[in-house]
Amino acid sequence: MVVKSIPNHLLEQCLVLFRALSLYSVESESYMFPNIVRSKQNELVVVAPYSISREKFEKALDGLGSIFGRKFIGLEDLGNHRWLLQEYKLPELVPYSSRPANIPVEDYWLGTYEDGSPVVLRFEHSPVLLVAGASGSGKTELFKVLLREIEQAWGSDVITIAEGAKAGNDFRHQPCKKLVTETDEVLAVYEHMLSLYEKRKQLIKKLDVDNWLQAREKGVEWRPHYFLIDECPLFLSAPKKGDDDFNERTRIIKIASHLAARGRYVGLFQILGTQDPSSTGLPSDIMNQVRLKIGYSMRTAEMSRAYFGQASAHAADLVRGKGIAMLGSEPRIFRGALN
Ligand SMILES: Nc1ncnc2c1ncn2[C@@H]1O[C@H](COP(=O)(O)OP(=O)(O)O)[C@@H](O)[C@H]1O
Ligand SMILES: [Mg+2]
């Protein structure tokens, strides 16, 4: 066992914890210390003699890590005063072939969190997913994985894609219903979604159900629809007076905002990509609805806080495909899968 010295700034927190746990250094077969049990899977479980606060415990994690020569990122309360020390397990690479088999059919798998658990996206939290990150950070790759997941669940014709012609055609080989590049085409897609919205709304009312999923249960053969817009500020940022696409973009924003607020219950979803993590260019009517966010290249704590709207991890190392996902709970570091 590698024993390292505890950094000075963590010493006090560790001492408090160790006193609470009555730890002392005696080794036996399955006990590292009297109150730390090593499981068969080489996981470390702390058995506390009495209640200790999670907060205090978390502060001592780094210190425990240096004692055991491992990196701990969190704690899982196993009940009965037993705490599992969660180890850092972010893989270098997550090939799509490593997709776990037990992901429910309508959940989308996107990669792996630091504790080794799968990153799962569910649109029930919000009908809009926003993915921000500098060029080359992994947005397009993530979209390709997500589209593959959607395709497996519903078929490729539930997918429409918009990308700016300038950015090249990353999606030209992507099976989908339609790929568009011009503002008027994007507007046509949104107008179509709006008419679908109206139709579905009527029938949902008539059937006396709450949403499209319940309508499906009653035998209506609806599928969801996903509109992916890469580099979305091209089409969704507020136009200025005098812009030649002023009217079109104004209308796009109106429909996009409406669907961001109401799309979920009729099964109409938007997937938006942007290079601008401050998202200042996007209309607040849309931003206010976004509960599903992924951020790449979040270099500083300030950047990350501004994007997620709360204190959050940041990844200073700028590794491709390593980002932060806020998918219904607090933001967490993950590695995106590689298609
Ligand atoms: N999850 C990932 N794991 C490993 N490498 C990745 C991952 N995502 C992206 N990359 C690498 O980074 C490059 C740029 O990624 P891309 O998705 O095109 O970025 P963006 O769309 O943000 O500009 C890809 O060609 C790929 O080699
Ligand atoms: Mg891209």
mmCIF file of C-alpha atoms and ligand atoms in Angstrom:
data_model
loop_
_atom_site.group_PDB
_atom_site.id
_atom_site.type_symbol
_atom_site.label_atom_id
_atom_site.label_comp_id
_atom_site.label_asym_id
_atom_site.label_seq_id
_atom_site.Cartn_x
_atom_site.Cartn_y
_atom_site.Cartn_z
ATOM 1 C CA MET A 1 0.000 0.000 0.000
ATOM 2 C CA VAL A 2 1.322 3.426 -0.905
ATOM 3 C CA VAL A 3 1.195 5.789 2.028
ATOM 4 C CA LYS A 4 1.546 9.446 1.212
ATOM 5 C CA SER A 5 1.686 12.359 3.546
ATOM 6 C CA ILE A 6 -1.466 14.401 3.909
ATOM 7 C CA PRO A 7 -1.166 17.931 2.510
ATOM 8 C CA ASN A 8 -1.020 20.537 5.239
ATOM 9 C CA HIS A 9 -4.208 22.326 4.255
ATOM 10 C CA LEU A 10 -6.177 19.078 4.600
ATOM 11 C CA LEU A 11 -4.568 17.919 7.794
ATOM 12 C CA GLU A 12 -7.033 19.507 10.138
ATOM 13 C CA GLN A 13 -10.099 18.231 8.282
ATOM 14 C CA CYS A 14 -8.628 14.758 8.189
ATOM 15 C CA LEU A 15 -7.814 14.771 11.878
ATOM 16 C CA VAL A 16 -11.375 15.759 12.700
ATOM 17 C CA LEU A 17 -12.692 12.969 10.547
ATOM 18 C CA PHE A 18 -10.245 10.379 11.771
ATOM 19 C CA ARG A 19 -11.132 11.222 15.348
ATOM 20 C CA ALA A 20 -14.807 10.817 14.477
ATOM 21 C CA LEU A 21 -14.108 7.465 12.859
ATOM 22 C CA SER A 22 -11.634 6.405 15.547
ATOM 23 C CA LEU A 23 -9.179 5.412 12.867
ATOM 24 C CA TYR A 24 -5.755 4.187 13.714
ATOM 25 C CA SER A 25 -3.263 2.369 11.651
ATOM 26 C CA VAL A 26 -3.480 -1.351 12.230
ATOM 27 C CA GLU A 27 -3.695 -3.607 9.213
ATOM 28 C CA SER A 28 -5.561 -6.885 8.970
ATOM 29 C CA GLU A 29 -6.812 -8.939 6.051
ATOM 30 C CA SER A 30 -9.952 -7.190 5.055
ATOM 31 C CA TYR A 31 -9.578 -4.051 7.125
ATOM 32 C CA MET A 32 -7.199 -1.343 5.976
ATOM 33 C CA PHE A 33 -7.779 0.407 9.233
ATOM 34 C CA PRO A 34 -10.244 -0.764 11.831
ATOM 35 C CA ASN A 35 -13.074 1.138 10.179
ATOM 36 C CA ILE A 36 -12.196 0.974 6.517
ATOM 37 C CA VAL A 37 -13.204 -2.214 4.759
ATOM 38 C CA ARG A 38 -11.859 -3.216 1.390
ATOM 39 C CA SER A 39 -14.526 -5.001 -0.616
ATOM 40 C CA LYS A 40 -13.938 -7.833 -3.081
ATOM 41 C CA GLN A 41 -14.072 -5.322 -5.949
ATOM 42 C CA ASN A 42 -11.297 -3.382 -4.220
ATOM 43 C CA GLU A 43 -13.732 -0.644 -3.218
ATOM 44 C CA LEU A 44 -13.171 1.123 0.073
ATOM 45 C CA VAL A 45 -16.062 1.328 2.511
ATOM 46 C CA VAL A 46 -15.818 3.406 5.649
ATOM 47 C CA VAL A 47 -17.780 2.061 8.586
ATOM 48 C CA ALA A 48 -18.431 4.946 10.915
ATOM 49 C CA PRO A 49 -18.929 4.251 14.607
ATOM 50 C CA TYR A 50 -21.612 6.938 14.769
ATOM 51 C CA SER A 51 -23.176 9.557 12.513
ATOM 52 C CA ILE A 52 -20.714 11.810 10.760
ATOM 53 C CA SER A 53 -21.671 14.663 8.524
ATOM 54 C CA ARG A 54 -21.305 14.226 4.801
ATOM 55 C CA GLU A 55 -19.913 17.722 4.571
ATOM 56 C CA LYS A 56 -17.073 17.023 6.981
ATOM 57 C CA PHE A 57 -16.416 13.729 5.302
ATOM 58 C CA GLU A 58 -16.242 15.276 1.825
ATOM 59 C CA LYS A 59 -13.646 17.740 3.040
ATOM 60 C CA ALA A 60 -11.420 14.872 4.099
ATOM 61 C CA LEU A 61 -11.664 12.999 0.793
ATOM 62 C CA ASP A 62 -8.490 14.469 -0.676
ATOM 63 C CA GLY A 63 -6.614 13.574 2.472
ATOM 64 C CA LEU A 64 -7.936 10.010 2.381
ATOM 65 C CA GLY A 65 -6.948 9.892 -1.284
ATOM 66 C CA SER A 66 -3.358 10.764 -0.514
ATOM 67 C CA ILE A 67 -3.201 8.174 2.252
ATOM 68 C CA PHE A 68 -4.425 5.444 -0.068
ATOM 69 C CA GLY A 69 -2.751 6.706 -3.213
ATOM 70 C CA ARG A 70 -6.118 6.871 -4.996
ATOM 71 C CA LYS A 71 -8.349 9.699 -6.166
ATOM 72 C CA PHE A 72 -11.753 9.889 -4.520
ATOM 73 C CA ILE A 73 -14.470 12.071 -5.987
ATOM 74 C CA GLY A 74 -17.391 11.462 -3.694
ATOM 75 C CA LEU A 75 -19.231 9.400 -1.155
ATOM 76 C CA GLU A 76 -22.160 7.098 -1.409
ATOM 77 C CA ASP A 77 -24.201 6.613 1.734
ATOM 78 C CA LEU A 78 -24.842 2.872 1.910
ATOM 79 C CA GLY A 79 -26.922 3.191 5.074
ATOM 80 C CA ASN A 80 -26.086 1.718 8.480
ATOM 81 C CA HIS A 81 -23.227 4.205 8.903
ATOM 82 C CA ARG A 82 -21.442 2.711 5.925
ATOM 83 C CA TRP A 83 -19.995 4.999 3.291
ATOM 84 C CA LEU A 84 -18.557 3.953 -0.045
ATOM 85 C CA LEU A 85 -15.594 6.041 -1.171
ATOM 86 C CA GLN A 86 -16.254 6.695 -4.857
ATOM 87 C CA GLU A 87 -13.149 6.493 -6.919
ATOM 88 C CA TYR A 88 -12.279 8.565 -9.997
ATOM 89 C CA LYS A 89 -13.017 6.355 -12.976
ATOM 90 C CA LEU A 90 -13.186 8.688 -15.955
ATOM 91 C CA PRO A 91 -11.901 6.635 -18.892
ATOM 92 C CA GLU A 92 -9.456 8.069 -21.417
ATOM 93 C CA LEU A 93 -11.734 7.005 -24.214
ATOM 94 C CA VAL A 94 -15.323 5.802 -24.293
ATOM 95 C CA PRO A 95 -15.920 3.899 -27.519
ATOM 96 C CA TYR A 96 -19.554 3.536 -28.548
ATOM 97 C CA SER A 97 -19.042 -0.221 -28.451
ATOM 98 C CA SER A 98 -18.753 0.022 -24.644
ATOM 99 C CA ARG A 99 -22.377 1.150 -24.363
ATOM 100 C CA PRO A 100 -23.992 -0.584 -21.359
ATOM 101 C CA ALA A 101 -26.754 -2.995 -22.315
ATOM 102 C CA ASN A 102 -29.164 -2.005 -19.564
ATOM 103 C CA ILE A 103 -30.086 1.522 -20.733
ATOM 104 C CA PRO A 104 -33.893 1.845 -21.006
ATOM 105 C CA VAL A 105 -35.149 2.079 -24.591
ATOM 106 C CA GLU A 106 -36.168 5.723 -24.577
ATOM 107 C CA ASP A 107 -33.120 6.986 -22.674
ATOM 108 C CA TYR A 108 -30.116 8.162 -24.627
ATOM 109 C CA TRP A 109 -26.628 7.109 -23.585
ATOM 110 C CA LEU A 110 -23.884 9.669 -24.128
ATOM 111 C CA GLY A 111 -20.808 8.544 -22.192
ATOM 112 C CA THR A 112 -19.419 7.967 -18.700
ATOM 113 C CA TYR A 113 -19.233 10.026 -15.508
ATOM 114 C CA GLU A 114 -16.206 10.181 -13.213
ATOM 115 C CA ASP A 115 -17.654 7.543 -10.898
ATOM 116 C CA GLY A 116 -17.991 5.168 -13.835
ATOM 117 C CA SER A 117 -21.780 5.472 -14.117
ATOM 118 C CA PRO A 118 -23.423 6.032 -17.516
ATOM 119 C CA VAL A 119 -24.440 9.475 -18.786
ATOM 120 C CA VAL A 120 -28.107 9.208 -19.656
ATOM 121 C CA LEU A 121 -30.188 11.892 -21.322
ATOM 122 C CA ARG A 122 -33.959 12.067 -20.905
ATOM 123 C CA PHE A 123 -35.934 14.787 -22.569
ATOM 124 C CA GLU A 124 -38.643 14.608 -19.933
ATOM 125 C CA HIS A 125 -36.753 17.283 -17.986
ATOM 126 C CA SER A 126 -36.931 19.843 -20.787
ATOM 127 C CA PRO A 127 -37.591 19.740 -24.538
ATOM 128 C CA VAL A 128 -34.326 21.539 -25.277
ATOM 129 C CA LEU A 129 -30.746 20.296 -24.969
ATOM 130 C CA LEU A 130 -28.038 22.933 -25.243
ATOM 131 C CA VAL A 131 -24.445 21.931 -25.957
ATOM 132 C CA ALA A 132 -21.816 24.665 -25.723
ATOM 133 C CA GLY A 133 -18.098 24.456 -26.287
ATOM 134 C CA ALA A 134 -15.215 25.920 -28.232
ATOM 135 C CA SER A 135 -14.501 24.618 -31.701
ATOM 136 C CA GLY A 136 -12.896 21.188 -31.577
ATOM 137 C CA SER A 137 -14.108 20.329 -28.076
ATOM 138 C CA GLY A 138 -16.455 17.497 -29.004
ATOM 139 C CA LYS A 139 -19.917 18.911 -29.755
ATOM 140 C CA THR A 140 -20.356 17.334 -33.163
ATOM 141 C CA GLU A 141 -19.125 13.996 -31.852
ATOM 142 C CA LEU A 142 -21.661 14.116 -29.041
ATOM 143 C CA PHE A 143 -24.439 14.946 -31.499
ATOM 144 C CA LYS A 144 -23.479 11.993 -33.659
ATOM 145 C CA VAL A 145 -23.707 9.670 -30.683
ATOM 146 C CA LEU A 146 -27.041 11.161 -29.648
ATOM 147 C CA LEU A 147 -28.451 10.892 -33.177
ATOM 148 C CA ARG A 148 -27.381 7.273 -33.293
ATOM 149 C CA GLU A 149 -29.243 6.680 -30.046
ATOM 150 C CA ILE A 150 -32.365 8.444 -31.304
ATOM 151 C CA GLU A 151 -32.188 6.530 -34.554
ATOM 152 C CA GLN A 152 -32.050 3.215 -32.714
ATOM 153 C CA ALA A 153 -35.067 4.131 -30.619
ATOM 154 C CA TRP A 154 -37.295 5.762 -33.236
ATOM 155 C CA GLY A 155 -35.737 5.561 -36.706
ATOM 156 C CA SER A 156 -33.791 8.204 -38.599
ATOM 157 C CA ASP A 157 -36.800 10.026 -40.045
ATOM 158 C CA VAL A 158 -37.628 11.596 -36.664
ATOM 159 C CA ILE A 159 -34.458 13.682 -37.074
ATOM 160 C CA THR A 160 -34.054 16.984 -38.928
ATOM 161 C CA ILE A 161 -30.678 18.711 -38.965
ATOM 162 C CA ALA A 162 -29.666 22.303 -39.627
ATOM 163 C CA GLU A 163 -26.062 23.366 -39.959
ATOM 164 C CA GLY A 164 -24.486 26.513 -41.285
ATOM 165 C CA ALA A 165 -22.984 25.975 -44.727
ATOM 166 C CA LYS A 166 -19.878 27.857 -43.615
ATOM 167 C CA ALA A 167 -19.138 25.310 -40.913
ATOM 168 C CA GLY A 168 -18.996 22.585 -43.546
ATOM 169 C CA ASN A 169 -21.213 19.561 -43.724
ATOM 170 C CA ASP A 170 -20.416 17.488 -40.654
ATOM 171 C CA PHE A 171 -23.741 15.719 -40.972
ATOM 172 C CA ARG A 172 -23.925 15.025 -44.690
ATOM 173 C CA HIS A 173 -23.669 11.272 -44.101
ATOM 174 C CA GLN A 174 -26.096 11.323 -41.200
ATOM 175 C CA PRO A 175 -29.280 9.380 -41.841
ATOM 176 C CA CYS A 176 -32.135 11.825 -41.244
ATOM 177 C CA LYS A 177 -35.407 13.106 -42.629
ATOM 178 C CA LYS A 178 -33.843 16.297 -43.896
ATOM 179 C CA LEU A 179 -30.624 18.334 -43.714
ATOM 180 C CA VAL A 180 -30.969 22.100 -44.180
ATOM 181 C CA THR A 181 -28.440 24.947 -44.293
ATOM 182 C CA GLU A 182 -30.363 28.145 -45.111
ATOM 183 C CA THR A 183 -32.425 30.409 -42.878
ATOM 184 C CA ASP A 184 -35.592 30.075 -44.954
ATOM 185 C CA GLU A 185 -35.278 26.284 -44.799
ATOM 186 C CA VAL A 186 -34.855 26.393 -41.023
ATOM 187 C CA LEU A 187 -37.974 28.533 -40.819
ATOM 188 C CA ALA A 188 -39.882 26.025 -42.955
ATOM 189 C CA VAL A 189 -38.890 23.248 -40.536
ATOM 190 C CA TYR A 190 -40.082 25.313 -37.580
ATOM 191 C CA GLU A 191 -43.377 26.168 -39.312
ATOM 192 C CA HIS A 192 -43.906 22.467 -39.902
ATOM 193 C CA MET A 193 -43.189 21.702 -36.254
ATOM 194 C CA LEU A 194 -45.628 24.393 -35.212
ATOM 195 C CA SER A 195 -48.377 22.878 -37.346
ATOM 196 C CA LEU A 196 -47.592 19.470 -35.838
ATOM 197 C CA TYR A 197 -47.816 21.064 -32.419
ATOM 198 C CA GLU A 198 -51.286 22.436 -33.164
ATOM 199 C CA LYS A 199 -52.529 19.118 -34.553
ATOM 200 C CA ARG A 200 -51.199 17.094 -31.663
ATOM 201 C CA LYS A 201 -52.519 19.562 -29.134
ATOM 202 C CA GLN A 202 -56.034 19.209 -30.567
ATOM 203 C CA LEU A 203 -55.949 15.431 -30.520
ATOM 204 C CA ILE A 204 -54.447 15.296 -27.030
ATOM 205 C CA LYS A 205 -57.358 17.424 -25.874
ATOM 206 C CA LYS A 206 -59.885 15.264 -27.702
ATOM 207 C CA LEU A 207 -58.427 12.059 -26.271
ATOM 208 C CA ASP A 208 -58.427 13.667 -22.833
ATOM 209 C CA VAL A 209 -54.846 12.678 -22.103
ATOM 210 C CA ASP A 210 -51.938 14.716 -20.724
ATOM 211 C CA ASN A 211 -49.283 14.272 -23.377
ATOM 212 C CA TRP A 212 -48.103 12.516 -26.550
ATOM 213 C CA LEU A 213 -46.845 9.472 -24.633
ATOM 214 C CA GLN A 214 -50.264 8.878 -23.146
ATOM 215 C CA ALA A 215 -51.771 9.352 -26.602
ATOM 216 C CA ARG A 216 -49.420 6.618 -27.818
ATOM 217 C CA GLU A 217 -50.688 4.348 -25.086
ATOM 218 C CA LYS A 218 -54.176 4.918 -26.510
ATOM 219 C CA GLY A 219 -52.970 3.674 -29.873
ATOM 220 C CA VAL A 220 -52.069 6.925 -31.663
ATOM 221 C CA GLU A 221 -48.937 6.185 -33.671
ATOM 222 C CA TRP A 222 -46.989 9.309 -32.888
ATOM 223 C CA ARG A 223 -43.227 9.450 -32.749
ATOM 224 C CA PRO A 224 -41.218 12.289 -31.279
ATOM 225 C CA HIS A 225 -39.431 14.735 -33.525
ATOM 226 C CA TYR A 226 -35.933 16.095 -32.988
ATOM 227 C CA PHE A 227 -34.569 19.217 -34.621
ATOM 228 C CA LEU A 228 -30.789 19.509 -34.266
ATOM 229 C CA ILE A 229 -29.259 22.906 -34.985
ATOM 230 C CA ASP A 230 -25.469 22.945 -34.841
ATOM 231 C CA GLU A 231 -23.939 26.424 -34.428
ATOM 232 C CA CYS A 232 -27.453 27.579 -33.548
ATOM 233 C CA PRO A 233 -26.737 31.330 -33.117
ATOM 234 C CA LEU A 234 -26.593 31.475 -36.923
ATOM 235 C CA PHE A 235 -30.334 30.972 -36.977
ATOM 236 C CA LEU A 236 -31.470 31.701 -33.433
ATOM 237 C CA SER A 237 -29.664 34.864 -32.333
ATOM 238 C CA ALA A 238 -31.771 38.002 -32.296
ATOM 239 C CA PRO A 239 -31.547 39.785 -35.687
ATOM 240 C CA LYS A 240 -30.734 43.474 -35.952
ATOM 241 C CA LYS A 241 -32.827 45.994 -37.853
ATOM 242 C CA GLY A 242 -31.631 46.033 -41.428
ATOM 243 C CA ASP A 243 -30.521 42.375 -41.510
ATOM 244 C CA ASP A 244 -31.890 40.881 -44.711
ATOM 245 C CA ASP A 245 -33.263 37.864 -42.839
ATOM 246 C CA PHE A 246 -34.787 40.004 -40.072
ATOM 247 C CA ASN A 247 -38.356 38.769 -40.530
ATOM 248 C CA GLU A 248 -37.438 35.139 -40.941
ATOM 249 C CA ARG A 249 -35.238 35.054 -37.868
ATOM 250 C CA THR A 250 -37.786 36.920 -35.783
ATOM 251 C CA ARG A 251 -40.350 34.276 -36.701
ATOM 252 C CA ILE A 252 -37.874 31.420 -36.066
ATOM 253 C CA ILE A 253 -37.191 32.755 -32.582
ATOM 254 C CA LYS A 254 -40.894 33.073 -31.880
ATOM 255 C CA ILE A 255 -41.636 29.454 -32.797
ATOM 256 C CA ALA A 256 -38.444 28.108 -31.185
ATOM 257 C CA SER A 257 -39.323 29.860 -27.901
ATOM 258 C CA HIS A 258 -42.873 28.547 -28.032
ATOM 259 C CA LEU A 259 -41.653 24.985 -28.574
ATOM 260 C CA ALA A 260 -38.989 25.384 -25.892
ATOM 261 C CA ALA A 261 -41.788 26.099 -23.441
ATOM 262 C CA ARG A 262 -44.474 23.739 -24.739
ATOM 263 C CA GLY A 263 -42.849 21.148 -27.007
ATOM 264 C CA ARG A 264 -42.332 18.442 -24.446
ATOM 265 C CA TYR A 265 -45.925 17.407 -24.072
ATOM 266 C CA VAL A 266 -46.430 16.965 -27.793
ATOM 267 C CA GLY A 267 -43.042 15.274 -28.374
ATOM 268 C CA LEU A 268 -41.205 18.043 -30.241
ATOM 269 C CA PHE A 269 -37.607 18.512 -29.175
ATOM 270 C CA GLN A 270 -34.737 20.839 -30.012
ATOM 271 C CA ILE A 271 -31.040 20.039 -29.788
ATOM 272 C CA LEU A 272 -28.889 23.152 -29.996
ATOM 273 C CA GLY A 273 -25.158 23.567 -30.393
ATOM 274 C CA THR A 274 -23.155 26.745 -29.870
ATOM 275 C CA GLN A 275 -19.521 27.793 -29.557
ATOM 276 C CA ASP A 276 -20.455 30.549 -27.160
ATOM 277 C CA PRO A 277 -20.710 29.232 -23.587
ATOM 278 C CA SER A 278 -22.050 32.542 -22.323
ATOM 279 C CA SER A 279 -24.979 31.944 -24.717
ATOM 280 C CA THR A 280 -25.490 35.692 -24.745
ATOM 281 C CA GLY A 281 -26.615 35.564 -28.352
ATOM 282 C CA LEU A 282 -29.565 33.303 -27.682
ATOM 283 C CA PRO A 283 -33.017 34.659 -26.831
ATOM 284 C CA SER A 284 -33.787 34.573 -23.103
ATOM 285 C CA ASP A 285 -37.209 33.038 -23.858
ATOM 286 C CA ILE A 286 -35.379 29.941 -25.028
ATOM 287 C CA MET A 287 -32.561 30.012 -22.475
ATOM 288 C CA ASN A 288 -35.009 30.204 -19.579
ATOM 289 C CA GLN A 289 -36.492 26.863 -20.620
ATOM 290 C CA VAL A 290 -33.272 24.941 -20.980
ATOM 291 C CA ARG A 291 -32.794 22.393 -18.180
ATOM 292 C CA LEU A 292 -30.533 20.070 -20.131
ATOM 293 C CA LYS A 293 -27.051 21.446 -20.653
ATOM 294 C CA ILE A 294 -23.708 20.117 -21.673
ATOM 295 C CA GLY A 295 -20.623 22.294 -21.587
ATOM 296 C CA TYR A 296 -17.239 21.585 -23.090
ATOM 297 C CA SER A 297 -14.067 23.624 -22.697
ATOM 298 C CA MET A 298 -15.253 25.219 -19.446
ATOM 299 C CA ARG A 299 -11.823 26.536 -18.569
ATOM 300 C CA THR A 300 -12.661 28.524 -15.469
ATOM 301 C CA ALA A 301 -15.054 28.286 -12.545
ATOM 302 C CA GLU A 302 -16.598 31.605 -13.630
ATOM 303 C CA MET A 303 -17.295 30.367 -17.140
ATOM 304 C CA SER A 304 -18.866 27.238 -15.780
ATOM 305 C CA ARG A 305 -20.991 29.109 -13.260
ATOM 306 C CA ALA A 306 -22.216 31.539 -15.904
ATOM 307 C CA TYR A 307 -23.234 28.706 -18.223
ATOM 308 C CA PHE A 308 -24.857 26.367 -15.726
ATOM 309 C CA GLY A 309 -26.303 29.106 -13.530
ATOM 310 C CA GLN A 310 -24.806 27.528 -10.423
ATOM 311 C CA ALA A 311 -21.450 26.677 -8.936
ATOM 312 C CA SER A 312 -20.060 23.796 -10.861
ATOM 313 C CA ALA A 313 -16.974 21.837 -11.720
ATOM 314 C CA HIS A 314 -14.783 23.115 -14.507
ATOM 315 C CA ALA A 315 -12.272 21.319 -16.676
ATOM 316 C CA ALA A 316 -9.131 23.362 -17.122
ATOM 317 C CA ASP A 317 -7.385 20.706 -19.167
ATOM 318 C CA LEU A 318 -9.353 21.185 -22.398
ATOM 319 C CA VAL A 319 -9.382 17.510 -23.255
ATOM 320 C CA ARG A 320 -11.562 16.661 -26.256
ATOM 321 C CA GLY A 321 -14.779 14.924 -25.348
ATOM 322 C CA LYS A 322 -14.386 15.712 -21.632
ATOM 323 C CA GLY A 323 -17.094 18.019 -20.436
ATOM 324 C CA ILE A 324 -19.703 18.818 -17.840
ATOM 325 C CA ALA A 325 -23.257 17.568 -18.077
ATOM 326 C CA MET A 326 -26.273 18.927 -16.248
ATOM 327 C CA LEU A 327 -29.038 16.515 -17.216
ATOM 328 C CA GLY A 328 -31.697 16.910 -14.577
ATOM 329 C CA SER A 329 -29.417 17.043 -11.552
ATOM 330 C CA GLU A 330 -26.288 18.995 -10.628
ATOM 331 C CA PRO A 331 -23.515 19.469 -13.230
ATOM 332 C CA ARG A 332 -21.026 16.597 -13.311
ATOM 333 C CA ILE A 333 -17.836 15.906 -15.239
ATOM 334 C CA PHE A 334 -18.099 13.213 -17.917
ATOM 335 C CA ARG A 335 -16.379 11.839 -20.976
ATOM 336 C CA GLY A 336 -18.445 11.712 -24.130
ATOM 337 C CA ALA A 337 -18.589 8.549 -26.174
ATOM 338 C CA LEU A 338 -16.763 8.322 -29.467
ATOM 339 C CA ASN A 339 -18.959 7.126 -32.301
HETATM 340 N N1 LIG B 1 -15.669 11.993 -26.834
HETATM 341 C C1 LIG B 1 -14.508 12.105 -27.495
HETATM 342 N N2 LIG B 1 -13.468 11.322 -27.174
HETATM 343 C C2 LIG B 1 -12.292 11.465 -27.830
HETATM 344 N N3 LIG B 1 -12.060 12.335 -28.812
HETATM 345 C C3 LIG B 1 -13.058 13.143 -29.178
HETATM 346 C C4 LIG B 1 -14.334 13.088 -28.530
HETATM 347 N N4 LIG B 1 -15.130 14.010 -29.088
HETATM 348 C C5 LIG B 1 -14.401 14.616 -30.027
HETATM 349 N N5 LIG B 1 -13.153 14.101 -30.095
HETATM 350 C C6 LIG B 1 -12.070 14.501 -31.025
HETATM 351 O O1 LIG B 1 -12.081 15.899 -31.190
HETATM 352 C C7 LIG B 1 -12.276 16.253 -32.554
HETATM 353 C C8 LIG B 1 -13.191 17.464 -32.662
HETATM 354 O O2 LIG B 1 -14.457 17.137 -32.158
HETATM 355 P P1 LIG B 1 -15.811 17.778 -32.712
HETATM 356 O O3 LIG B 1 -16.912 16.955 -32.162
HETATM 357 O O4 LIG B 1 -15.755 17.921 -34.188
HETATM 358 O O5 LIG B 1 -15.759 19.203 -32.008
HETATM 359 P P2 LIG B 1 -16.703 20.479 -32.208
HETATM 360 O O6 LIG B 1 -17.934 20.051 -32.926
HETATM 361 O O7 LIG B 1 -16.955 20.961 -30.822
HETATM 362 O O8 LIG B 1 -15.887 21.459 -33.010
HETATM 363 C C9 LIG B 1 -12.865 15.002 -33.210
HETATM 364 O O9 LIG B 1 -12.466 14.857 -34.537
HETATM 365 C C10 LIG B 1 -12.312 13.882 -32.370
HETATM 366 O O10 LIG B 1 -11.090 13.430 -32.902
HETATM 367 MG MG MG B 2 -18.829 20.933 -34.613
#
